[in-house]
Short mmCIF file of N, CA and C and ligand atoms in Angstrom, two decimals:
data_model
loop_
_atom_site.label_atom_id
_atom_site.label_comp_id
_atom_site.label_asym_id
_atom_site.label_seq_id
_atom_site.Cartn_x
_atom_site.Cartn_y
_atom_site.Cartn_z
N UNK L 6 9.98 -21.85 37.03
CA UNK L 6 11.20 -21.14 36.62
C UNK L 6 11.58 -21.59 35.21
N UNK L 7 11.76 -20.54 34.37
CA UNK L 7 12.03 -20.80 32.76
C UNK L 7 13.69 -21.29 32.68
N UNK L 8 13.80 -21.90 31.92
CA UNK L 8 14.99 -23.02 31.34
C UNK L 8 15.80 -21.90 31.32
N UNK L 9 16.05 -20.58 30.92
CA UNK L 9 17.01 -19.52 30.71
C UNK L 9 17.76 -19.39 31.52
N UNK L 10 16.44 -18.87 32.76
CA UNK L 10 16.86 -18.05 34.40
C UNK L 10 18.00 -19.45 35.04
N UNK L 11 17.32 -20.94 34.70
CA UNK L 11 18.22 -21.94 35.38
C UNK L 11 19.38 -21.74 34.52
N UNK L 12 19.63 -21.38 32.82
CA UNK L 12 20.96 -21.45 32.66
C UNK L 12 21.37 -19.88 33.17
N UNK L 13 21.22 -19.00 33.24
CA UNK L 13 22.21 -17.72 33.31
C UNK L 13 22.66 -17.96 35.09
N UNK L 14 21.91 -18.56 35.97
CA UNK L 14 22.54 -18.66 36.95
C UNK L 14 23.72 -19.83 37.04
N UNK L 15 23.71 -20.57 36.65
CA UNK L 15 24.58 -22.01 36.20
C UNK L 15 25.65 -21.07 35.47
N UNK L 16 25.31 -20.51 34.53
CA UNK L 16 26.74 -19.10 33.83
C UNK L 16 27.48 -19.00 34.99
N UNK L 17 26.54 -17.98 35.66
CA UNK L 17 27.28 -16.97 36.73
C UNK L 17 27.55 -17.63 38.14
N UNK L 18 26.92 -19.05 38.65
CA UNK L 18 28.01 -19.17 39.42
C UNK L 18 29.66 -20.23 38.94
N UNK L 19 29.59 -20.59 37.75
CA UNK L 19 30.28 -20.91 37.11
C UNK L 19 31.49 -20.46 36.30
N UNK L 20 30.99 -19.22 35.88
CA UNK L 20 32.01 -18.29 34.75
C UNK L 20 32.84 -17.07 35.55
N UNK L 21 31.69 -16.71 36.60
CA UNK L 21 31.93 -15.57 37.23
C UNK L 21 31.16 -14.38 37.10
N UNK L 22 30.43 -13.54 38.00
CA UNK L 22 29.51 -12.03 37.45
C UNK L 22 30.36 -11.33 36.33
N UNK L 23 31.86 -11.28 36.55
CA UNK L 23 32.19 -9.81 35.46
C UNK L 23 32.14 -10.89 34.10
N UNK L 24 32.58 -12.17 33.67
CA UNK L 24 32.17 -12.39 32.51
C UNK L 24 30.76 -12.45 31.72
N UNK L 25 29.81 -13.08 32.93
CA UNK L 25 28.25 -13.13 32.24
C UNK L 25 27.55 -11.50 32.05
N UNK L 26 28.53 -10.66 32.48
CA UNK L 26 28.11 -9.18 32.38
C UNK L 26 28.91 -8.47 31.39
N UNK L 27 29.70 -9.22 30.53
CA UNK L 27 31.23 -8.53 30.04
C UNK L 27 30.70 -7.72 29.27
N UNK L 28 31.21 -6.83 28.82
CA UNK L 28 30.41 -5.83 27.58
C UNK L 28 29.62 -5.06 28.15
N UNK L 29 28.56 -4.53 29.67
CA UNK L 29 27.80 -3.99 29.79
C UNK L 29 28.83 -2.68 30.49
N UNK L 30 28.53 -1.52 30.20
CA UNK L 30 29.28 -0.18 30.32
C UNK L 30 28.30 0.43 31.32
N UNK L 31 27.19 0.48 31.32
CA UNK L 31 26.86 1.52 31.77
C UNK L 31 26.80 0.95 33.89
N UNK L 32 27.24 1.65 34.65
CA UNK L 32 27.41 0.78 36.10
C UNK L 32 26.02 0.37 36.55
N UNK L 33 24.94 1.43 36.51
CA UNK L 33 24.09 1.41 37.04
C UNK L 33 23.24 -0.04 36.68
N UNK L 34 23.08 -0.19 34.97
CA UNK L 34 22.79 -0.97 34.52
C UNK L 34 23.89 -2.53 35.54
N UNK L 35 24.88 -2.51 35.38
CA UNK L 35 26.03 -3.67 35.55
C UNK L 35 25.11 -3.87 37.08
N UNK L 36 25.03 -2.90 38.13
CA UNK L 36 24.96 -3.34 39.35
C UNK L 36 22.97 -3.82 39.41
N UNK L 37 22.44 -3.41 38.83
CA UNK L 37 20.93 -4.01 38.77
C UNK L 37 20.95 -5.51 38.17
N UNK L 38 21.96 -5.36 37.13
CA UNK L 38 22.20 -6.85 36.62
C UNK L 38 22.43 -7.67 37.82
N UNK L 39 23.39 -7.12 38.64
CA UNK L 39 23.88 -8.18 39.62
C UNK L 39 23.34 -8.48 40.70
N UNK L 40 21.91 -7.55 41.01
CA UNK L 40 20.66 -8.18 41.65
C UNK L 40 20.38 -9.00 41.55
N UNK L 41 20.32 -9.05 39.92
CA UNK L 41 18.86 -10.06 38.92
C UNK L 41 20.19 -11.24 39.24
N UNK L 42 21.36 -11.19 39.29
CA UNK L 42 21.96 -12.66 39.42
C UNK L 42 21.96 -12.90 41.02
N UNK L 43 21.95 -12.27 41.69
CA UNK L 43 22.02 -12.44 43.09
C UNK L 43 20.99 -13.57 43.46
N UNK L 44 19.61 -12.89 42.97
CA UNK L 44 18.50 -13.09 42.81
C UNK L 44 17.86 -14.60 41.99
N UNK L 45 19.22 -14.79 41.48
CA UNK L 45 18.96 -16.09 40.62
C UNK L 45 19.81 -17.07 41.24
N UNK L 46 21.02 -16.94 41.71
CA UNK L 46 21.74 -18.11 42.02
C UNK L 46 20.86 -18.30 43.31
N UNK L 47 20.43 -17.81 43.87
CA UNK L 47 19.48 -18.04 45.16
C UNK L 47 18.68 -18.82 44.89
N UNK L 48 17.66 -18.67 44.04
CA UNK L 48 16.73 -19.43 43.26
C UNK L 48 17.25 -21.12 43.02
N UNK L 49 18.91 -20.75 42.77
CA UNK L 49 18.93 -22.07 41.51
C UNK L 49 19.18 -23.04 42.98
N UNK L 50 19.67 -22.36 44.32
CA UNK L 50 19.86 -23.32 45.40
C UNK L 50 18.74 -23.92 46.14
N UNK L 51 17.56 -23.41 46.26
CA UNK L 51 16.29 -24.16 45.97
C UNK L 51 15.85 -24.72 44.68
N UNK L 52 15.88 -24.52 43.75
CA UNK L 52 15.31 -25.23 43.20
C UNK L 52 16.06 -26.66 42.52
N UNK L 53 17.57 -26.62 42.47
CA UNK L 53 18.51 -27.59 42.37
C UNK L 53 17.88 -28.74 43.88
N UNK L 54 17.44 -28.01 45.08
CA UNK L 54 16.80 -29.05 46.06
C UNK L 54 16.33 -29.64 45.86
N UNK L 55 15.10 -28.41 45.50
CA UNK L 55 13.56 -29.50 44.87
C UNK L 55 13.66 -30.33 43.73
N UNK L 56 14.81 -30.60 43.24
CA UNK L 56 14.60 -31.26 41.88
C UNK L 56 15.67 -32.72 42.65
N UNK L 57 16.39 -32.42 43.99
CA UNK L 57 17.09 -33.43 44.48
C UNK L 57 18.45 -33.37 44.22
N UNK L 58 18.90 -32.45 43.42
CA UNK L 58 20.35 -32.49 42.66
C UNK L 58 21.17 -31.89 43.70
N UNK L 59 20.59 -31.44 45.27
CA UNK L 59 21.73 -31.46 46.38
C UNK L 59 20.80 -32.03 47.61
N UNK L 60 21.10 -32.00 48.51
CA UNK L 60 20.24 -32.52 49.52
C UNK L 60 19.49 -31.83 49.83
N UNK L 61 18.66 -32.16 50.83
CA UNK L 61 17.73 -30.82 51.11
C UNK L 61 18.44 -30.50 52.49
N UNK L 62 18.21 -29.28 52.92
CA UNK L 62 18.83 -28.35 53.81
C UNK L 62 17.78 -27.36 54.03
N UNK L 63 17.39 -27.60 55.24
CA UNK L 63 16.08 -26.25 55.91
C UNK L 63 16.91 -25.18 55.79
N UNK L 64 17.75 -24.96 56.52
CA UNK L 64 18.51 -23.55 56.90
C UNK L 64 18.71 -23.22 55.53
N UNK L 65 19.65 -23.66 54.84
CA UNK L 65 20.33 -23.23 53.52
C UNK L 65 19.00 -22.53 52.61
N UNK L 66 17.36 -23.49 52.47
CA UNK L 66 16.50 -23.13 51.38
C UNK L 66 15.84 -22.06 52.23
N UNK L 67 16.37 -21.62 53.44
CA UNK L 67 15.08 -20.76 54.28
C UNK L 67 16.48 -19.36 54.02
N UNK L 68 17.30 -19.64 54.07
CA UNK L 68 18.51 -18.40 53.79
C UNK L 68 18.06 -18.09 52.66
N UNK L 69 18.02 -19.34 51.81
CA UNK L 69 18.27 -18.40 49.71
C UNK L 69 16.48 -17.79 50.16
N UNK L 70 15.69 -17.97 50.24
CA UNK L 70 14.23 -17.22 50.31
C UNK L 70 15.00 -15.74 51.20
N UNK L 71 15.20 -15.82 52.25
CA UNK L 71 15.54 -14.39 52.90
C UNK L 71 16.81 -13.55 51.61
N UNK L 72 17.77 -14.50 51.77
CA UNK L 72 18.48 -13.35 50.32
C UNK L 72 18.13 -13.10 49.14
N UNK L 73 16.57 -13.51 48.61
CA UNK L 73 15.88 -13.37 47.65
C UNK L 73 15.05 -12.05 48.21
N UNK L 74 14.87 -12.23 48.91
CA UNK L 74 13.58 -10.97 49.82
C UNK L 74 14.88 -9.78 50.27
N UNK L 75 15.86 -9.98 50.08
CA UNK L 75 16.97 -8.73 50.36
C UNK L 75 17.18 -8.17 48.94
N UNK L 76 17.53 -8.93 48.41
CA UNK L 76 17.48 -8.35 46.62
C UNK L 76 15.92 -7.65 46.22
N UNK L 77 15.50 -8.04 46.54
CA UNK L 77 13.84 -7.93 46.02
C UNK L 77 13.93 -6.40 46.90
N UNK L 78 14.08 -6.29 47.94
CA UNK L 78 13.92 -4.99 48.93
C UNK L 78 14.64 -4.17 47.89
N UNK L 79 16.19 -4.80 47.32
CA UNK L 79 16.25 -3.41 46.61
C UNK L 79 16.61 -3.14 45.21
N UNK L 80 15.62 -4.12 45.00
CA UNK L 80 15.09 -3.64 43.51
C UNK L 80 15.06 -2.15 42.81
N UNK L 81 13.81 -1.91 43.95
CA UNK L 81 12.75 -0.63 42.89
C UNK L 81 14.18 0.17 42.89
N UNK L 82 15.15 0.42 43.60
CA UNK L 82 16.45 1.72 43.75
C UNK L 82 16.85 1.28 42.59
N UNK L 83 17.56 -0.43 42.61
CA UNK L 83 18.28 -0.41 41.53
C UNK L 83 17.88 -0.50 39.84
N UNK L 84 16.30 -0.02 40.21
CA UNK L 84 15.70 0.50 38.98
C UNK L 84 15.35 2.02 39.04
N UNK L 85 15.51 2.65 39.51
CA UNK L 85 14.62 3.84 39.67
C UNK L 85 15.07 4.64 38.65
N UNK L 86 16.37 5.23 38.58
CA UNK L 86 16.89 6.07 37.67
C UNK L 86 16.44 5.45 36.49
N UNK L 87 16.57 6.17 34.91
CA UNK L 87 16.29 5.64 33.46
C UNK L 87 17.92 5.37 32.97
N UNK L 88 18.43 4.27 33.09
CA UNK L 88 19.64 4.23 32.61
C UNK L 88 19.53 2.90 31.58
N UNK L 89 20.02 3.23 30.59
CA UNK L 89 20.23 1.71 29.70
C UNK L 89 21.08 1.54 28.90
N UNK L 90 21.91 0.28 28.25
CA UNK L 90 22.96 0.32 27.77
C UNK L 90 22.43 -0.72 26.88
N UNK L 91 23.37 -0.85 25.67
CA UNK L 91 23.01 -2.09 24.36
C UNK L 91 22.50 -3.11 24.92
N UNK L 92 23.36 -3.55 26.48
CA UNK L 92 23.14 -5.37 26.63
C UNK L 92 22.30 -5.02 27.47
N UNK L 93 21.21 -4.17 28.33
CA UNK L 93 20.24 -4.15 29.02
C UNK L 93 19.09 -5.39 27.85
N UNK L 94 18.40 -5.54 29.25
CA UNK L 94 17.00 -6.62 28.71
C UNK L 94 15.73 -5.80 28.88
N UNK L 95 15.93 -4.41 29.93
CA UNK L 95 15.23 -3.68 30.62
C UNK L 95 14.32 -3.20 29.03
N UNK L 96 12.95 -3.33 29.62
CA UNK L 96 12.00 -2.47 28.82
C UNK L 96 11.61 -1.42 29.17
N UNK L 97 12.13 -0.16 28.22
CA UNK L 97 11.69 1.07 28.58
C UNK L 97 10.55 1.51 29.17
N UNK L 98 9.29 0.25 29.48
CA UNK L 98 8.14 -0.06 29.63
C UNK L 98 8.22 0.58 31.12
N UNK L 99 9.37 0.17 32.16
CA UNK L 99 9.75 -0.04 33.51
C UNK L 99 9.20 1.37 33.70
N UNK L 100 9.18 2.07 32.81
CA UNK L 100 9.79 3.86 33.92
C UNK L 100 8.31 4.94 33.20
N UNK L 101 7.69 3.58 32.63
CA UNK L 101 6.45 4.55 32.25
C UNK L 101 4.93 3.77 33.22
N UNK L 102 5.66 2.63 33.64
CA UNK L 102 4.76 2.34 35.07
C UNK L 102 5.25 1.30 35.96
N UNK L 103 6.62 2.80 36.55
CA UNK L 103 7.28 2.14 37.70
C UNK L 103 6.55 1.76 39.10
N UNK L 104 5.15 2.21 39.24
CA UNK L 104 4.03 1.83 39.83
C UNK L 104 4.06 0.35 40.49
N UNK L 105 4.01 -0.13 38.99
CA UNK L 105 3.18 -1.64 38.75
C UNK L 105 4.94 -2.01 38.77
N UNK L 106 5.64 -1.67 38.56
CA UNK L 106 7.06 -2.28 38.27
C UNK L 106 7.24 -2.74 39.54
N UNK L 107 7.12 -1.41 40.59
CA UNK L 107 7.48 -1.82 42.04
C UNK L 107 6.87 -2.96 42.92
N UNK L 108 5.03 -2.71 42.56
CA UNK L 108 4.65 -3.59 43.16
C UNK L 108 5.06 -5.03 42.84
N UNK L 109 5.20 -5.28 41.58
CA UNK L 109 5.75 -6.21 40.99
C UNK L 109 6.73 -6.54 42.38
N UNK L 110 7.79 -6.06 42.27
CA UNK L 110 8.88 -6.41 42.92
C UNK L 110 8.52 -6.34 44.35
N UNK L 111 7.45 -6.25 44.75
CA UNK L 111 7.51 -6.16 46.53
C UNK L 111 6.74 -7.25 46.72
N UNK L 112 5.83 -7.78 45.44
CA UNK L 112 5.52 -9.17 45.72
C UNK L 112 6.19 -10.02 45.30
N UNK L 113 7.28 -10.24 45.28
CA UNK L 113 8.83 -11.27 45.44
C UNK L 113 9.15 -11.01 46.40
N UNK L 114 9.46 -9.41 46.90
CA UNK L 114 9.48 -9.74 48.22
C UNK L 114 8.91 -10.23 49.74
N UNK L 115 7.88 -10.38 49.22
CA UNK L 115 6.73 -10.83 50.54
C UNK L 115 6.52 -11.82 50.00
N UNK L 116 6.42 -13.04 48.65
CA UNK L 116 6.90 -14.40 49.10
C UNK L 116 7.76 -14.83 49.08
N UNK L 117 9.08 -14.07 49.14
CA UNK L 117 10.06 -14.78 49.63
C UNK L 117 10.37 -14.70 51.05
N UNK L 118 9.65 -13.13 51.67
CA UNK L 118 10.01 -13.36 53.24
C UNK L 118 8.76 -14.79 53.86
N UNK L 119 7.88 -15.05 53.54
CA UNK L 119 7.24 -15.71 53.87
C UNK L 119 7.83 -17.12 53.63
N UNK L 120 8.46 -17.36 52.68
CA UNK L 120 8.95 -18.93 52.07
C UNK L 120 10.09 -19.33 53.26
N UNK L 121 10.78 -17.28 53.71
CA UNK L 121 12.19 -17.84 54.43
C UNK L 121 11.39 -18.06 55.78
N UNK L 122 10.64 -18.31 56.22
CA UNK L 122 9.74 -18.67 57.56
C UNK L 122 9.38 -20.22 57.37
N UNK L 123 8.77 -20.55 56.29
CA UNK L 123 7.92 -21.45 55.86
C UNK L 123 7.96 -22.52 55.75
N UNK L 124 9.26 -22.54 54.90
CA UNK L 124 9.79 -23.75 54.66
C UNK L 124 10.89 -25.15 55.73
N UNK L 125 10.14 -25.97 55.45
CA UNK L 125 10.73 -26.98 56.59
C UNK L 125 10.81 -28.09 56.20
N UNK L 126 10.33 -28.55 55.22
CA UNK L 126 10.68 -29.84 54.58
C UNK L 126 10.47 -30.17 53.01
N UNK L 127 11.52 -31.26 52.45
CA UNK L 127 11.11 -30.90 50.80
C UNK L 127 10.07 -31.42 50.40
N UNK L 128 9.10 -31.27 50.43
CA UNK L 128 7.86 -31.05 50.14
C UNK L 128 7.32 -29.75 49.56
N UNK L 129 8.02 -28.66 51.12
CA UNK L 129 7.59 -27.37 50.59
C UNK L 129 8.44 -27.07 49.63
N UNK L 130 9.36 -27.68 48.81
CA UNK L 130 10.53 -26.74 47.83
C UNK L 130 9.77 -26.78 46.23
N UNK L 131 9.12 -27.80 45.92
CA UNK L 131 8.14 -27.25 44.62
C UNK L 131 7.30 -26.06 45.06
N UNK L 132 6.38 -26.18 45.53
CA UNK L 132 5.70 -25.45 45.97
C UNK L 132 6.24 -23.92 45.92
N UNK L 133 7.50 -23.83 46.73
CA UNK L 133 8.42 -22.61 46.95
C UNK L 133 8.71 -22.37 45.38
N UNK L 134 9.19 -23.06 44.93
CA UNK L 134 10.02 -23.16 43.78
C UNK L 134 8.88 -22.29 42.47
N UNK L 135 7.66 -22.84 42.65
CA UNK L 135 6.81 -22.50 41.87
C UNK L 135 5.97 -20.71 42.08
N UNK L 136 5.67 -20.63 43.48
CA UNK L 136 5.11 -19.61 43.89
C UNK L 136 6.54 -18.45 43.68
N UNK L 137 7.81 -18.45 43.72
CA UNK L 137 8.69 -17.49 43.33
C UNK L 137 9.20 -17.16 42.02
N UNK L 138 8.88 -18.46 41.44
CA UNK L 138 8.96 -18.18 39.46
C UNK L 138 7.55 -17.31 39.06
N UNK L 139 6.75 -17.40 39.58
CA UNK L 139 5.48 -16.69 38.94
C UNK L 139 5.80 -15.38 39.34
N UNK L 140 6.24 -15.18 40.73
CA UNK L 140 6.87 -13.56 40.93
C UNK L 140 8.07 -13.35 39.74
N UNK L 141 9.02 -13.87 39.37
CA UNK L 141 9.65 -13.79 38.06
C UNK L 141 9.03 -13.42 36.78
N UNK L 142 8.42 -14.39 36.67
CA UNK L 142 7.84 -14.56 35.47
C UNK L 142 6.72 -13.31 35.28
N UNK L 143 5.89 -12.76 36.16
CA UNK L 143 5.10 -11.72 36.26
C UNK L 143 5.94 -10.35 35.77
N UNK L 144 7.05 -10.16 36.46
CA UNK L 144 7.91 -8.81 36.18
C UNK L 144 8.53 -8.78 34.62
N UNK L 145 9.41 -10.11 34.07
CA UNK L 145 9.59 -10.36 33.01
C UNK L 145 9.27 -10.46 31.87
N UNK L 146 7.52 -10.65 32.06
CA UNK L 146 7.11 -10.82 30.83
C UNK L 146 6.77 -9.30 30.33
N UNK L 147 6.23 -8.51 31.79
CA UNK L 147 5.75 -7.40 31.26
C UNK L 147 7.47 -6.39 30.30
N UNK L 148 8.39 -6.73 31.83
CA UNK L 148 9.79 -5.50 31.20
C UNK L 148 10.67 -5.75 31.08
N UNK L 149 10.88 -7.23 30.67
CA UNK L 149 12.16 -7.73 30.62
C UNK L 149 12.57 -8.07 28.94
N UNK L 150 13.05 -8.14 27.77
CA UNK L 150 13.14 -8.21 26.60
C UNK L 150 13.42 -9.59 26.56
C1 LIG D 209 10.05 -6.33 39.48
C2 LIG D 209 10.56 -6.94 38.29
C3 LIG D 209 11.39 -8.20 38.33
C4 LIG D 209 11.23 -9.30 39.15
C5 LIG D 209 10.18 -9.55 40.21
C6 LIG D 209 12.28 -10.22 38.77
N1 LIG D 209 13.06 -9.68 37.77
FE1 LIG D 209 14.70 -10.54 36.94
N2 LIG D 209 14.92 -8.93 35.69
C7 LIG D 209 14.09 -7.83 35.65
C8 LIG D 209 14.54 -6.92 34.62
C9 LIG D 209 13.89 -5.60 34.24
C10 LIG D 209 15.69 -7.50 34.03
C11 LIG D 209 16.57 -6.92 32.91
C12 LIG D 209 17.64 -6.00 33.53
C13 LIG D 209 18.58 -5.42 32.51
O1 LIG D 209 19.04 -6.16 31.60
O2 LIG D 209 18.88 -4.21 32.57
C14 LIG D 209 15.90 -8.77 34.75
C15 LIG D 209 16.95 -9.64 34.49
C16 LIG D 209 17.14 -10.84 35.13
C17 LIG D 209 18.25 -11.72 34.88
C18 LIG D 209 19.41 -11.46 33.90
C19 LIG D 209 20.47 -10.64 34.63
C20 LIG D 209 21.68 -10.38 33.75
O3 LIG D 209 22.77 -10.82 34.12
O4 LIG D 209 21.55 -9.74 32.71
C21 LIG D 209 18.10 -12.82 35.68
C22 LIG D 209 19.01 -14.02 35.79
C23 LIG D 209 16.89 -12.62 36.44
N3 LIG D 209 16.33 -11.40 36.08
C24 LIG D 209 16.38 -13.52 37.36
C25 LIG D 209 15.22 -13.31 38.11
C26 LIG D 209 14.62 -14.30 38.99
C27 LIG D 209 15.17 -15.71 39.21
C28 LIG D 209 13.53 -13.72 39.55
C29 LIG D 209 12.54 -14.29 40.52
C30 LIG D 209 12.97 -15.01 41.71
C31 LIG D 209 13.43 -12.37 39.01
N4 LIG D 209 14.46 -12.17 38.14
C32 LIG D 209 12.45 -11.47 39.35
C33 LIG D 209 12.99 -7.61 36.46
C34 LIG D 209 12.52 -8.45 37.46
#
């Protein structure tokens, strides 16, 4: 997981969604944003585990994997339409191969439903931690600015 994704979630559960979003007009855009944070403060509660900075907790890191795999389910919708506004990150790239965009996103969701099964001790939270940033990092590099 890139140093960014750990600060914009540290923003947003900190500042609040409508400030780390302030300025974005267009809704469609605002509510896909608030996937991608859904999607991240989840993240930052495993991976704040695996790094030790809260305790470890089976239930809690096997929840954030299942509410990662609920966001992830609905991704491709809250991309489907072509909507974009100044503060989008979205690359127009998305809607000329929403194909590969989707699959993209359905493999976050199938390791995160698998991680929310999986995981049982911190051991598995690098591991987790690592196999769900590369699902990040895969979608981002191609359409994310
Ligand atoms: C299928 C593609 C895809 C996957 C997978 C994906 N993202 Fe994103 N993400 C995007 C796109 C596209 C944007 C830019 C959206 C925009 O600005 O309109 C984005 C934006 C974000 C943002 C910024 C949201 C904001 O407030 O502007 C965060 C944080 C984020 N992603 C976290 C993650 C994390 C963490 C993961 C992995 C667990 C992940 N994303 C997986 C496509 C993806």
């Amino acid at each position: 997981m890139t140093r960014s994704v750990i600060a914009v979630g540290f923003i947003t559960a900190t500042s609040g969604i409508a400030l780390a979003h302030s300025g974005v007009k267009n809704a469609a855009v605002m509510q896909r944003m608030m996937g991608m944070s859904g999607i991240s403060e989840n993240m930052k509660v495993i991976g704040d585990m695996a790094k030790g900075q809260i305790p470890f907790d089976g239930d809690a890191a096997r929840a954030a994997a299942l509410a990662i795999a609920g966001y992830a389910a609905q991704t491709p919708k809250l991309f489907t339409a072509f909507e974009m506004d100044p503060k989008s990150e979205a690359k127009p790239e998305i809607w000329d191969n929403f194909s590969d965009f989707m699959a993209k996103s359905m493999h976050m969701e199938t390791v995160a439903t698998d991680l929310s099964a999986s995981i049982q001790e911190p051991q598995d939270l690098g591991p987790a931690v690592a196999a769900l940033g590369e699902t990040c990092r895969a979608c981002h590099k191609a359409y994310r600015e």
